[in-house]
CSV table of C-alpha atoms in Angstrom, one decimal:
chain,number,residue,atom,x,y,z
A,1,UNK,CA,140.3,145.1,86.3
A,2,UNK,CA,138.7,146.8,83.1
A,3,UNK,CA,139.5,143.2,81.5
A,4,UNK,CA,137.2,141.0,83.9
A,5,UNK,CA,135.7,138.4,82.2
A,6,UNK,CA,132.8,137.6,84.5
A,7,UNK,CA,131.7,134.5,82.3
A,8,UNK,CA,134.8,132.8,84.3
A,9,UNK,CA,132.4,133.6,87.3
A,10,UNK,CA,129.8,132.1,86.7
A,11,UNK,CA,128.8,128.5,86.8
A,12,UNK,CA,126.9,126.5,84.7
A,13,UNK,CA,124.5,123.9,86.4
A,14,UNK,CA,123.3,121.2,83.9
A,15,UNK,CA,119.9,120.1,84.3
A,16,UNK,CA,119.1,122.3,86.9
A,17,UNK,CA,115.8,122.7,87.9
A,18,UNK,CA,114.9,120.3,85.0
A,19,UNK,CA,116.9,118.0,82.6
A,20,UNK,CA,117.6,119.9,79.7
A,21,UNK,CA,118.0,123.0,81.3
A,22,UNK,CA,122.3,124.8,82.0
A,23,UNK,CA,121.8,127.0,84.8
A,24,UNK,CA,123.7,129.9,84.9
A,25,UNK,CA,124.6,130.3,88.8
A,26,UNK,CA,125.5,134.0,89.8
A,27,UNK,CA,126.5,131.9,93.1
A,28,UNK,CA,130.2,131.7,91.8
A,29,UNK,CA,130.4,135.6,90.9
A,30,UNK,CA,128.7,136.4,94.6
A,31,UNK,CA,131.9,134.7,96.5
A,32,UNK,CA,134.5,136.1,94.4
A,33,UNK,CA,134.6,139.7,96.0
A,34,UNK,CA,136.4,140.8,93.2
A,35,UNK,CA,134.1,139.7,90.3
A,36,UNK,CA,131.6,140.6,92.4
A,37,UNK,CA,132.5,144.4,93.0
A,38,UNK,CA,133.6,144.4,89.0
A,39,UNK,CA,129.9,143.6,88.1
A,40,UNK,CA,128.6,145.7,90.3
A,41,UNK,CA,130.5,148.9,88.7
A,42,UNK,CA,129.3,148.0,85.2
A,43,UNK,CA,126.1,147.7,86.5
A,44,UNK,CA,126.5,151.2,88.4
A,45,UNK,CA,127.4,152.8,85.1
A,46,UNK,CA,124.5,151.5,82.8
A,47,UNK,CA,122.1,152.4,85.6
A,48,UNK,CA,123.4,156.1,86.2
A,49,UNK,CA,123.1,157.0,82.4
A,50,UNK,CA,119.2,156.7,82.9
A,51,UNK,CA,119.1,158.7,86.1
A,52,UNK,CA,117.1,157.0,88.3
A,53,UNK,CA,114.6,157.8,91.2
A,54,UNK,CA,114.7,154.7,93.0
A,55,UNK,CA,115.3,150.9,91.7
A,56,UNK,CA,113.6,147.9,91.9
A,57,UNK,CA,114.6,144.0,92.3
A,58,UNK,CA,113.0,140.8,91.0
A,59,UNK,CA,112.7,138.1,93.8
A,60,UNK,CA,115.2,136.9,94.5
A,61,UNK,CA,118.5,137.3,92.8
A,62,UNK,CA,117.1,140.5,91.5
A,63,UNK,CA,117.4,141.8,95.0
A,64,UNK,CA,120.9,141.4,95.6
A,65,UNK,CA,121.6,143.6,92.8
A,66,UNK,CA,119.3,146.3,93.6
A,67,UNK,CA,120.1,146.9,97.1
A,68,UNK,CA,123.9,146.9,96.2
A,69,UNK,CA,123.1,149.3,93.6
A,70,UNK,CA,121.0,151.7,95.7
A,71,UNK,CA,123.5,151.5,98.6
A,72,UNK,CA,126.3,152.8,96.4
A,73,UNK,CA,124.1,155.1,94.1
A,74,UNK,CA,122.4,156.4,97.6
A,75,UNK,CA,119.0,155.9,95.8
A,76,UNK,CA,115.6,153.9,97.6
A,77,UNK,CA,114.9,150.3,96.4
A,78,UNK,CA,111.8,148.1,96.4
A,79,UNK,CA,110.7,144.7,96.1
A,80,UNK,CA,108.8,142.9,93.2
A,81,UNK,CA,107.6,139.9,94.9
A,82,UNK,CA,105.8,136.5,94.1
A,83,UNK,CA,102.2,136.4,95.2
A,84,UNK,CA,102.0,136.5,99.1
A,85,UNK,CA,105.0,137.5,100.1
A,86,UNK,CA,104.9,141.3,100.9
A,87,UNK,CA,103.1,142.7,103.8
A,88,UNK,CA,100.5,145.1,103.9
A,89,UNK,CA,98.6,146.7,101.2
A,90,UNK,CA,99.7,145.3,97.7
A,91,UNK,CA,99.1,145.5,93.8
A,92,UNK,CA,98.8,142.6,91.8
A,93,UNK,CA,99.7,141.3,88.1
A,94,UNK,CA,99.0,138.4,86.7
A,95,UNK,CA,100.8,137.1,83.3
A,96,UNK,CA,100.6,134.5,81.6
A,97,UNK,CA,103.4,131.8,81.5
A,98,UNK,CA,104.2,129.0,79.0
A,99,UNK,CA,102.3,126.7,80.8
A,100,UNK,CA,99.3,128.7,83.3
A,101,UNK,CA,99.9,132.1,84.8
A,102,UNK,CA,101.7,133.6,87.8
A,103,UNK,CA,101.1,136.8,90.0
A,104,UNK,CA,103.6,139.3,90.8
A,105,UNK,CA,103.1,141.9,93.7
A,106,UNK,CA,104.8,145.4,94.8
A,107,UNK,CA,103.8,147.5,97.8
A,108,UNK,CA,101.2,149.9,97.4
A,109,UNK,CA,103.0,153.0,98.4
A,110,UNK,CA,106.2,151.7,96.8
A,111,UNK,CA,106.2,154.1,94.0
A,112,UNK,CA,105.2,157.2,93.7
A,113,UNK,CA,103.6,158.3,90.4
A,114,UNK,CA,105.3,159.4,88.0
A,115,UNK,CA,108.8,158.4,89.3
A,116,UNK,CA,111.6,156.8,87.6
A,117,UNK,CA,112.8,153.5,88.2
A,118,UNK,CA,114.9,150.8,86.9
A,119,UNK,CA,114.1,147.4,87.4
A,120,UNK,CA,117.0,144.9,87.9
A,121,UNK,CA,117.7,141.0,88.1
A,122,UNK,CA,120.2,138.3,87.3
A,123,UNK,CA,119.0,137.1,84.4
A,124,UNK,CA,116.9,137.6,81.4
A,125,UNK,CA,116.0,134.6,79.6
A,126,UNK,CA,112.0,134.7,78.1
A,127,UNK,CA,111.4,137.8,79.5
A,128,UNK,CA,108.0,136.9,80.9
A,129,UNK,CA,108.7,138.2,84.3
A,130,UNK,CA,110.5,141.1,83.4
A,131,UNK,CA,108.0,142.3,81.5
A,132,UNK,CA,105.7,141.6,83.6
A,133,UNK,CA,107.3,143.6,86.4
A,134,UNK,CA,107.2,147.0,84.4
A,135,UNK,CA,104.0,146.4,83.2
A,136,UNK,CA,103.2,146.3,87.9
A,137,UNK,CA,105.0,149.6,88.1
A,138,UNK,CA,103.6,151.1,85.2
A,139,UNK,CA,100.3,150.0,86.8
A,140,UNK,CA,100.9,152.3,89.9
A,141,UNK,CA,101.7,155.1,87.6
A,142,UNK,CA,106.0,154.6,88.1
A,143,UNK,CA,107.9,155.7,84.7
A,144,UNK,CA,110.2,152.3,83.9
A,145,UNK,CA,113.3,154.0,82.3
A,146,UNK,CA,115.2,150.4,82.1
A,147,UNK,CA,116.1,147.3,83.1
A,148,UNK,CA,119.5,146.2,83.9
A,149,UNK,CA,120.7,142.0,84.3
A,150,UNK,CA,123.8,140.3,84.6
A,151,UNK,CA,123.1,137.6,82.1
A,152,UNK,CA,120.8,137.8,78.8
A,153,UNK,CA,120.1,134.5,77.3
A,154,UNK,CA,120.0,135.5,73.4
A,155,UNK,CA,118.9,132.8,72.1
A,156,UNK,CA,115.2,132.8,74.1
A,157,UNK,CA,114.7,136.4,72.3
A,158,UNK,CA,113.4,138.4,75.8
A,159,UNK,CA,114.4,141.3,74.7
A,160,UNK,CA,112.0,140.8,71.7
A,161,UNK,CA,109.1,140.9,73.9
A,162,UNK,CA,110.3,144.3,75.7
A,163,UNK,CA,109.0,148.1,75.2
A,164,UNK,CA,111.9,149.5,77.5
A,165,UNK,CA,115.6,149.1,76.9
A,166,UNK,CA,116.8,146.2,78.8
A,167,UNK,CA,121.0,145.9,79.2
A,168,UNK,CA,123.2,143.2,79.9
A,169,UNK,CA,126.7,142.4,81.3
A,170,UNK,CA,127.3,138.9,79.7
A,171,UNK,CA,125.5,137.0,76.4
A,172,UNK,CA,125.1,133.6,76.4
């Protein structure tokens, strides 16, 4: 299956949430287990090369990735959450948006200092929230290594606003 073409798996959604916008639904690519398990590899391989300590997910999608990936890689995974959704003790970051700001969180004793991680989600389009999200584990003293999504949106530049390498399965 080293042929896969996962842009056959996944759907685009026209004006979804907005009009305007083509959603890229990973929805398609989650019910296919084939597609599914292909993406997963490719994932597996970029993530291996930088040797990580444990990884972390984006809410939501970001989560499915990085719990597949630390299952099969036998690493620890955490949680990069919106604003008041983690329990317990938490650190915040606040980044701006296009239009206001929003506020990320991560467990307190989610990463150790000084550990490596690699952050993961579906998609990168802007890159606010990506960025954002290494800039929270930098905060608590983690070492980002990279970032790892299954669809880059080229043309919004994300990867322009990135210090850490950021990879991608499919280009739109």
């Amino acid at each position: 299956m080293n042929d896969l073409n996962l842009k056959e798996h996944i759907r685009g959604i026209p004006d979804f949430p907005i009009p305007g916008i083509l959603f890229y639904d990973i929805s398609t690519l989650l019910s296919n287990p084939k597609a599914w398990s292909f993406a997963l590899d490719e994932l597996e391989k970029i993530v291996s090369e930088w040797n990580p300590e444990i990884l972390a997910g984006i809410e939501s999608r970001g989560f499915l990735l990085a719990s597949a990936l630390a299952d099969r890689m036998d690493l620890p995974m955490t949680m990069i959450r919106k604003k008041g959704k983690l329990p317990g003790d938490v650190i915040s970051y606040e980044y701006d948006l296009e239009y206001g700001t929003d506020i990320i969180e991560i467990q307190s004793d989610a990463l150790a200092a000084g550990s490596k991680v690699v952050i993961l989600d579906d998609l990168l389009a802007t890159g606010g929230t990506l960025k954002a999200s290494i800039e929270l584990c930098e905060k608590v003293g983690a070492n980002v290594i990279g970032s790892a999504v299954i669809i880059e949106l080229e043309f919004l530049n994300g990867k322009e606003n990135m210090q850490k390498t950021v990879k991608s399965l499919v280009k739109y």
